[in-house]
Amino acid sequence: NSLTSPGQTPTPISWQGTVRDLAAGGFSATWLTGGRPIVAAARQEVVQGDAATAPLPTTAVAKRLRYQLALQTNETNPLTLPNDTTRRDVELADYYAYDDGSAEYILGLVASNTNPTSYVALAYTASQPDYVKSLRVAPVFNNTPGNDNNQPRTIIVAVWDDNNGKPANLPKATITGTLTNPTASGQAFQEITFATPVPVAGRFYVGYGQPSTGQFLNYGLDLNNQLPANALFSNTLGAAINDPWRAVTLTTPGAPMFRPVLTQTLLATRAQQALSAAFTLYPNPAPSGTTVVVEGPAFRQAALLDVLGRPVWRQPAAEAGQATLHLPSSLPGGVYLVQLALPDGNTATRRLVVD
């Protein structure tokens, strides 16, 4: 903002966008620099840049990165001086998460005393085959007499394969664990580990089950982030019912604090490399909003992932398996992965650059 009267000299400002590893001795890089005079009486000026232009180290070590955009305004008013910097921390580690680690609200299944065990499932997409070692959840206890009352609680955690955009009726793995009450001081999450890591590929789901008898426990909901469409599902009907899963639209939008922890990342074998090498994309690079043709063997459905493995587009069911991919016109330029689900259950992946 610049509320300088029209007769005064425009205020010069400069800005810098940076990213740095918060670990001692970590790397740092600059992704934006610039400056301009702000004309008198102007209330808004846009400052923007692409943080992805700063290359990140490709080491396998977990990282906590701080992206920051700072203005040098020559401000002298102590009331507005602190309002010159915005930042966001990004953690690159061994888990997937939609949340930022802080719960502002709660999420829970509706209490039921008649139905089978109810489940909540949250969708994630693996950019390559991997294994789910455990699930981290953020329980919110109601430690009053007649409720949780400082007693440990039992939880059923599960992993599901994808079934046409919904979780499969039956989980591919479950385990029952115990949540300590209260959670350790300073910790939001508790971790339940599977007896054997669960293999996953492409779109998969993690979540928890709640028996129809006993007490009902809530979990943390982060209100600073929102889920993509068709990412959260509930099943209150049981696995014996055809199509028991229902997409959930949260009344209070947010991100449930369920984090699958991955382990023993699979390296692409020669057979997997051969599967992907059988496909080519044309044109590549491709203009945003154009069509891309997949040349190669038959496939069941195509999806587009960003560089973090998050789905940004899925081939509509009416076009599933068609070689021509109609990319959305709103797709930003960048590097993407075209993931092809094959008839035998394998997945092929090809790199696509969008101009």
Tab-separated table of C-alpha atoms in Angstrom:
chain	number	residue	atom	x	y	z
A	1	ASN	CA	0.000	0.000	0.000
A	2	SER	CA	1.119	3.542	-0.701
A	3	LEU	CA	-1.097	6.335	0.626
A	4	THR	CA	1.343	9.053	-0.357
A	5	SER	CA	-0.425	12.157	-1.572
A	6	PRO	CA	-0.297	12.736	-5.359
A	7	GLY	CA	2.131	15.614	-5.031
A	8	GLN	CA	4.882	13.575	-3.362
A	9	THR	CA	7.634	11.429	-4.852
A	10	PRO	CA	6.678	7.738	-5.453
A	11	THR	CA	7.995	5.332	-2.816
A	12	PRO	CA	10.740	2.953	-4.062
A	13	ILE	CA	10.537	-0.627	-2.799
A	14	SER	CA	12.428	-3.811	-3.572
A	15	TRP	CA	11.713	-7.489	-2.906
A	16	GLN	CA	13.443	-10.827	-2.715
A	17	GLY	CA	12.100	-14.392	-2.747
A	18	THR	CA	14.300	-17.018	-1.123
A	19	VAL	CA	14.280	-20.653	-0.056
A	20	ARG	CA	16.563	-22.169	2.546
A	21	ASP	CA	17.023	-25.415	4.392
A	22	LEU	CA	16.362	-24.799	8.093
A	23	ALA	CA	18.973	-27.377	9.087
A	24	ALA	CA	22.321	-25.997	10.189
A	25	GLY	CA	24.540	-25.496	7.175
A	26	GLY	CA	21.669	-26.186	4.769
A	27	PHE	CA	21.466	-24.775	1.274
A	28	SER	CA	19.789	-21.539	0.259
A	29	ALA	CA	18.720	-20.068	-3.072
A	30	THR	CA	16.948	-17.037	-4.498
A	31	TRP	CA	13.916	-17.414	-6.756
A	32	LEU	CA	12.848	-13.787	-7.160
A	33	THR	CA	14.400	-10.318	-7.046
A	34	GLY	CA	13.037	-7.018	-8.220
A	35	GLY	CA	11.928	-3.523	-7.385
A	36	ARG	CA	9.939	-0.571	-8.585
A	37	PRO	CA	8.629	2.788	-7.381
A	38	ILE	CA	5.075	2.627	-6.048
A	39	VAL	CA	3.090	5.507	-7.485
A	40	ALA	CA	1.366	7.890	-5.146
A	41	ALA	CA	-2.060	6.889	-3.806
A	42	ALA	CA	-1.755	3.348	-5.205
A	43	ARG	CA	-3.281	0.847	-2.813
A	44	GLN	CA	-2.146	-2.445	-4.349
A	45	GLU	CA	0.802	-3.623	-6.417
A	46	VAL	CA	1.300	-7.265	-7.454
A	47	VAL	CA	4.603	-8.934	-6.561
A	48	GLN	CA	4.826	-12.504	-7.815
A	49	GLY	CA	7.299	-15.129	-8.948
A	50	ASP	CA	7.748	-18.857	-9.475
A	51	ALA	CA	9.395	-20.459	-6.446
A	52	ALA	CA	9.997	-23.632	-8.479
A	53	THR	CA	12.769	-21.863	-10.401
A	54	ALA	CA	15.091	-22.398	-7.418
A	55	PRO	CA	16.473	-25.949	-7.860
A	56	LEU	CA	16.439	-28.134	-4.764
A	57	PRO	CA	19.138	-30.637	-3.749
A	58	THR	CA	18.208	-34.187	-4.793
A	59	THR	CA	19.690	-35.921	-1.745
A	60	ALA	CA	17.571	-38.483	0.109
A	61	VAL	CA	17.939	-36.637	3.425
A	62	ALA	CA	14.727	-35.239	4.932
A	63	LYS	CA	14.486	-31.463	4.590
A	64	ARG	CA	12.465	-28.645	6.077
A	65	LEU	CA	12.478	-25.748	3.626
A	66	ARG	CA	11.384	-22.192	4.284
A	67	TYR	CA	10.069	-20.265	1.286
A	68	GLN	CA	9.989	-16.529	1.949
A	69	LEU	CA	9.040	-13.358	0.088
A	70	ALA	CA	10.292	-10.179	1.774
A	71	LEU	CA	9.696	-6.545	0.886
A	72	GLN	CA	12.148	-3.720	1.570
A	73	THR	CA	9.737	-0.816	1.950
A	74	ASN	CA	11.824	1.667	3.995
A	75	GLU	CA	8.842	1.671	6.348
A	76	THR	CA	9.266	3.715	9.527
A	77	ASN	CA	5.877	3.278	11.187
A	78	PRO	CA	6.363	0.626	13.902
A	79	LEU	CA	2.706	-0.423	13.572
A	80	THR	CA	3.120	-1.570	9.968
A	81	LEU	CA	6.836	-2.364	9.866
A	82	PRO	CA	6.390	-6.111	10.618
A	83	ASN	CA	3.936	-6.492	7.719
A	84	ASP	CA	6.656	-6.932	5.091
A	85	THR	CA	7.318	-10.685	4.915
A	86	THR	CA	5.338	-13.806	4.062
A	87	ARG	CA	6.741	-17.297	4.487
A	88	ARG	CA	5.728	-20.944	4.211
A	89	ASP	CA	7.596	-23.981	5.537
A	90	VAL	CA	7.625	-27.146	3.417
A	91	GLU	CA	8.802	-30.474	4.811
A	92	LEU	CA	10.210	-33.118	2.472
A	93	ALA	CA	10.307	-36.338	4.450
A	94	ASP	CA	9.084	-39.936	4.468
A	95	TYR	CA	5.353	-39.199	4.699
A	96	TYR	CA	2.465	-37.693	2.730
A	97	ALA	CA	0.316	-34.949	4.262
A	98	TYR	CA	-2.323	-32.424	3.302
A	99	ASP	CA	-2.133	-30.712	6.708
A	100	ASP	CA	0.443	-28.345	8.201
A	101	GLY	CA	0.668	-30.137	11.546
A	102	SER	CA	-1.597	-27.796	13.493
A	103	ALA	CA	-5.226	-28.622	14.362
A	104	GLU	CA	-7.699	-25.742	14.505
A	105	TYR	CA	-10.798	-27.957	14.470
A	106	ILE	CA	-11.840	-31.608	14.800
A	107	LEU	CA	-13.114	-34.359	12.521
A	108	GLY	CA	-14.970	-37.499	13.556
A	109	LEU	CA	-17.317	-40.192	12.319
A	110	VAL	CA	-20.973	-39.893	13.237
A	111	ALA	CA	-21.742	-42.097	16.221
A	112	SER	CA	-23.633	-45.297	15.324
A	113	ASN	CA	-24.758	-48.196	17.484
A	114	THR	CA	-26.279	-50.401	14.789
A	115	ASN	CA	-23.984	-50.463	11.735
A	116	PRO	CA	-20.743	-52.426	11.279
A	117	THR	CA	-17.399	-50.786	11.926
A	118	SER	CA	-17.363	-47.418	10.138
A	119	TYR	CA	-14.329	-46.127	8.247
A	120	VAL	CA	-12.907	-42.842	7.024
A	121	ALA	CA	-10.432	-42.993	4.119
A	122	LEU	CA	-8.202	-40.260	2.668
A	123	ALA	CA	-6.776	-40.490	-0.874
A	124	TYR	CA	-3.121	-40.052	-1.795
A	125	THR	CA	-1.213	-40.722	-5.012
A	126	ALA	CA	2.239	-42.304	-5.099
A	127	SER	CA	4.416	-41.144	-7.986
A	128	GLN	CA	6.083	-44.567	-7.983
A	129	PRO	CA	5.444	-47.912	-6.243
A	130	ASP	CA	6.180	-47.755	-2.538
A	131	TYR	CA	5.255	-49.231	0.856
A	132	VAL	CA	3.144	-47.736	3.659
A	133	LYS	CA	4.925	-48.475	6.918
A	134	SER	CA	2.539	-46.750	9.324
A	135	LEU	CA	-0.126	-44.103	9.765
A	136	ARG	CA	0.247	-40.999	11.919
A	137	VAL	CA	-2.957	-39.559	13.353
A	138	ALA	CA	-3.676	-36.601	15.630
A	139	PRO	CA	-6.286	-37.691	18.207
A	140	VAL	CA	-8.228	-35.025	20.104
A	141	PHE	CA	-9.235	-36.439	23.468
A	142	ASN	CA	-12.154	-35.238	25.572
A	143	ASN	CA	-10.713	-35.990	28.984
A	144	THR	CA	-13.768	-35.432	31.130
A	145	PRO	CA	-15.572	-37.970	33.333
A	146	GLY	CA	-17.812	-40.173	31.210
A	147	ASN	CA	-15.780	-39.473	28.079
A	148	ASP	CA	-12.121	-40.315	27.355
A	149	ASN	CA	-11.237	-39.671	31.009
A	150	ASN	CA	-7.461	-40.018	30.402
A	151	GLN	CA	-7.818	-43.621	29.259
A	152	PRO	CA	-5.935	-45.088	26.240
A	153	ARG	CA	-8.032	-45.665	23.144
A	154	THR	CA	-8.031	-48.415	20.525
A	155	ILE	CA	-7.841	-47.535	16.823
A	156	ILE	CA	-8.084	-49.607	13.630
A	157	VAL	CA	-5.958	-48.211	10.788
A	158	ALA	CA	-6.191	-49.449	7.210
A	159	VAL	CA	-4.911	-49.100	3.639
A	160	TRP	CA	-7.152	-49.514	0.583
A	161	ASP	CA	-6.476	-49.852	-3.127
A	162	ASP	CA	-8.319	-47.626	-5.584
A	163	ASN	CA	-11.556	-48.784	-7.196
A	164	ASN	CA	-12.549	-46.305	-9.927
A	165	GLY	CA	-11.913	-43.221	-7.818
A	166	LYS	CA	-13.140	-44.696	-4.521
A	167	PRO	CA	-11.562	-47.028	-1.951
A	168	ALA	CA	-11.979	-50.739	-2.613
A	169	ASN	CA	-14.704	-52.411	-0.536
A	170	LEU	CA	-12.156	-54.392	1.472
A	171	PRO	CA	-8.931	-52.935	2.894
A	172	LYS	CA	-5.708	-54.568	1.717
A	173	ALA	CA	-4.265	-54.273	5.233
A	174	THR	CA	-5.491	-53.369	8.714
A	175	ILE	CA	-3.988	-53.316	12.160
A	176	THR	CA	-5.360	-52.468	15.588
A	177	GLY	CA	-3.271	-50.177	17.740
A	178	THR	CA	-3.505	-48.209	20.963
A	179	LEU	CA	-3.458	-44.434	21.279
A	180	THR	CA	-1.812	-43.133	24.436
A	181	ASN	CA	-3.960	-40.673	26.361
A	182	PRO	CA	-2.913	-37.953	26.642
A	183	THR	CA	-0.599	-37.535	23.662
A	184	ALA	CA	2.980	-36.738	24.708
A	185	SER	CA	3.564	-33.083	25.509
A	186	GLY	CA	4.445	-31.028	22.460
A	187	GLN	CA	3.410	-33.779	20.043
A	188	ALA	CA	0.301	-33.666	17.861
A	189	PHE	CA	0.648	-37.105	16.238
A	190	GLN	CA	0.729	-40.708	17.324
A	191	GLU	CA	1.949	-43.448	14.994
A	192	ILE	CA	0.406	-46.884	14.404
A	193	THR	CA	2.751	-49.258	12.545
A	194	PHE	CA	1.695	-52.160	10.322
A	195	ALA	CA	3.179	-55.574	11.038
A	196	THR	CA	4.409	-55.684	7.438
A	197	PRO	CA	4.790	-52.642	5.143
A	198	VAL	CA	1.853	-52.425	2.741
A	199	PRO	CA	2.665	-52.099	-0.996
A	200	VAL	CA	0.915	-49.238	-2.800
A	201	ALA	CA	1.038	-47.805	-6.305
A	202	GLY	CA	-0.797	-44.933	-7.948
A	203	ARG	CA	-3.882	-43.749	-6.057
A	204	PHE	CA	-4.383	-45.374	-2.650
A	205	TYR	CA	-6.205	-44.600	0.593
A	206	VAL	CA	-5.376	-44.584	4.294
A	207	GLY	CA	-7.704	-44.089	7.223
A	208	TYR	CA	-9.178	-45.453	10.409
A	209	GLY	CA	-12.069	-47.571	11.583
A	210	GLN	CA	-14.476	-46.940	14.432
A	211	PRO	CA	-16.454	-49.829	15.991
A	212	SER	CA	-20.200	-49.311	16.292
A	213	THR	CA	-20.073	-49.756	20.050
A	214	GLY	CA	-18.117	-47.848	22.668
A	215	GLN	CA	-16.827	-44.309	22.637
A	216	PHE	CA	-16.137	-42.186	19.578
A	217	LEU	CA	-12.910	-40.289	19.131
A	218	ASN	CA	-12.255	-37.109	17.155
A	219	TYR	CA	-9.094	-36.266	15.219
A	220	GLY	CA	-7.383	-33.026	14.288
A	221	LEU	CA	-8.522	-30.969	11.277
A	222	ASP	CA	-6.184	-28.339	9.833
A	223	LEU	CA	-8.170	-25.305	8.637
A	224	ASN	CA	-5.233	-23.647	6.866
A	225	ASN	CA	-5.306	-26.175	4.015
A	226	GLN	CA	-8.105	-27.755	2.015
A	227	LEU	CA	-8.423	-31.131	0.333
A	228	PRO	CA	-8.733	-31.567	-3.423
A	229	ALA	CA	-12.103	-32.767	-4.691
A	230	ASN	CA	-13.026	-36.424	-4.077
A	231	ALA	CA	-10.210	-37.069	-1.616
A	232	LEU	CA	-12.154	-37.933	1.564
A	233	PHE	CA	-14.595	-40.852	1.859
A	234	SER	CA	-16.631	-42.562	4.567
A	235	ASN	CA	-18.144	-46.029	4.803
A	236	THR	CA	-20.834	-46.604	7.423
A	237	LEU	CA	-22.496	-49.528	5.598
A	238	GLY	CA	-19.855	-52.254	5.787
A	239	ALA	CA	-17.811	-54.100	3.166
A	240	ALA	CA	-20.627	-56.514	2.255
A	241	ILE	CA	-22.675	-53.734	0.614
A	242	ASN	CA	-22.083	-52.949	-3.047
A	243	ASP	CA	-20.467	-49.493	-3.416
A	244	PRO	CA	-20.481	-48.583	0.311
A	245	TRP	CA	-18.175	-45.551	0.068
A	246	ARG	CA	-19.491	-41.990	-0.062
A	247	ALA	CA	-17.474	-38.863	-0.864
A	248	VAL	CA	-17.398	-36.474	2.098
A	249	THR	CA	-17.692	-32.706	1.735
A	250	LEU	CA	-16.624	-31.151	5.016
A	251	THR	CA	-18.969	-28.538	6.468
A	252	THR	CA	-15.869	-26.756	7.731
A	253	PRO	CA	-13.289	-27.108	4.928
A	254	GLY	CA	-9.906	-28.353	6.042
A	255	ALA	CA	-7.368	-31.174	5.888
A	256	PRO	CA	-7.688	-34.237	8.164
A	257	MET	CA	-4.457	-34.951	10.020
A	258	PHE	CA	-3.790	-38.475	8.693
A	259	ARG	CA	-0.232	-39.016	7.424
A	260	PRO	CA	0.882	-42.254	5.755
A	261	VAL	CA	4.564	-42.947	6.421
A	262	LEU	CA	6.452	-44.580	3.541
A	263	THR	CA	9.439	-46.901	3.726
A	264	GLN	CA	11.683	-48.972	1.511
A	265	THR	CA	11.018	-46.941	-1.620
A	266	LEU	CA	11.177	-49.213	-4.645
A	267	LEU	CA	13.656	-48.377	-7.333
A	268	ALA	CA	12.366	-48.921	-10.831
A	269	THR	CA	13.383	-52.351	-12.043
A	270	ARG	CA	14.384	-53.020	-15.606
A	271	ALA	CA	10.962	-54.573	-16.184
A	272	GLN	CA	9.232	-51.441	-14.877
A	273	GLN	CA	11.493	-49.237	-16.955
A	274	ALA	CA	10.620	-51.317	-20.000
A	275	LEU	CA	6.896	-50.842	-19.299
A	276	SER	CA	7.267	-47.069	-19.241
A	277	ALA	CA	9.620	-47.029	-22.219
A	278	ALA	CA	6.906	-48.689	-24.332
A	279	PHE	CA	4.943	-45.415	-24.260
A	280	THR	CA	5.665	-42.050	-25.860
A	281	LEU	CA	3.833	-38.721	-25.605
A	282	TYR	CA	3.305	-36.284	-28.454
A	283	PRO	CA	3.746	-33.358	-28.481
A	284	ASN	CA	6.216	-33.106	-25.623
A	285	PRO	CA	6.681	-30.295	-24.625
A	286	ALA	CA	2.986	-29.493	-25.056
A	287	PRO	CA	1.154	-26.157	-24.879
A	288	SER	CA	-1.279	-25.791	-21.985
A	289	GLY	CA	-4.842	-26.672	-22.954
A	290	THR	CA	-3.850	-28.812	-25.928
A	291	THR	CA	-4.305	-32.540	-26.532
A	292	VAL	CA	-1.513	-35.028	-25.967
A	293	VAL	CA	-1.452	-38.367	-27.744
A	294	VAL	CA	-0.216	-41.493	-25.946
A	295	GLU	CA	1.469	-43.926	-28.308
A	296	GLY	CA	1.968	-47.456	-27.033
A	297	PRO	CA	0.076	-50.469	-25.655
A	298	ALA	CA	-3.445	-50.302	-24.256
A	299	PHE	CA	-4.006	-48.740	-20.832
A	300	ARG	CA	-7.027	-48.438	-18.528
A	301	GLN	CA	-6.862	-44.791	-17.505
A	302	ALA	CA	-4.443	-41.859	-17.512
A	303	ALA	CA	-3.750	-39.355	-14.749
A	304	LEU	CA	-1.508	-36.316	-14.499
A	305	LEU	CA	0.638	-35.708	-11.400
A	306	ASP	CA	2.687	-32.685	-10.440
A	307	VAL	CA	6.337	-33.010	-9.428
A	308	LEU	CA	5.302	-33.751	-5.816
A	309	GLY	CA	3.145	-36.677	-6.932
A	310	ARG	CA	-0.173	-34.897	-6.363
A	311	PRO	CA	-2.952	-35.609	-8.891
A	312	VAL	CA	-3.922	-32.520	-10.899
A	313	TRP	CA	-6.033	-34.188	-13.593
A	314	ARG	CA	-7.600	-37.587	-14.218
A	315	GLN	CA	-8.920	-38.891	-17.519
A	316	PRO	CA	-12.739	-38.804	-17.363
A	317	ALA	CA	-14.434	-42.188	-17.085
A	318	ALA	CA	-16.110	-41.687	-20.483
A	319	GLU	CA	-12.661	-41.282	-22.069
A	320	ALA	CA	-10.763	-43.842	-19.973
A	321	GLY	CA	-8.208	-45.722	-22.040
A	322	GLN	CA	-8.407	-43.382	-25.014
A	323	ALA	CA	-5.023	-42.445	-26.469
A	324	THR	CA	-5.879	-38.739	-26.790
A	325	LEU	CA	-5.594	-36.837	-23.511
A	326	HIS	CA	-7.522	-33.547	-23.365
A	327	LEU	CA	-5.498	-31.502	-20.886
A	328	PRO	CA	-7.274	-28.659	-19.051
A	329	SER	CA	-6.653	-25.144	-20.328
A	330	SER	CA	-6.031	-23.955	-16.745
A	331	LEU	CA	-2.979	-26.224	-16.338
A	332	PRO	CA	0.073	-24.095	-15.383
A	333	GLY	CA	3.319	-24.582	-17.246
A	334	GLY	CA	5.800	-26.980	-15.655
A	335	VAL	CA	6.966	-30.572	-15.446
A	336	TYR	CA	4.358	-33.310	-14.893
A	337	LEU	CA	4.130	-37.091	-14.782
A	338	VAL	CA	1.607	-38.885	-16.982
A	339	GLN	CA	0.653	-42.019	-15.066
A	340	LEU	CA	-0.947	-44.831	-17.068
A	341	ALA	CA	-2.846	-47.598	-15.255
A	342	LEU	CA	-2.299	-50.815	-17.212
A	343	PRO	CA	-4.767	-53.717	-17.587
A	344	ASP	CA	-2.546	-56.081	-15.537
A	345	GLY	CA	-2.421	-53.737	-12.548
A	346	ASN	CA	1.013	-52.281	-13.293
A	347	THR	CA	1.618	-48.582	-13.804
A	348	ALA	CA	3.668	-46.852	-16.497
A	349	THR	CA	4.930	-43.302	-16.061
A	350	ARG	CA	6.172	-40.790	-18.622
A	351	ARG	CA	7.462	-37.261	-18.121
A	352	LEU	CA	5.540	-34.401	-19.770
A	353	VAL	CA	6.597	-30.759	-20.053
A	354	VAL	CA	3.789	-28.197	-20.377
A	355	ASP	CA	4.724	-24.804	-21.817
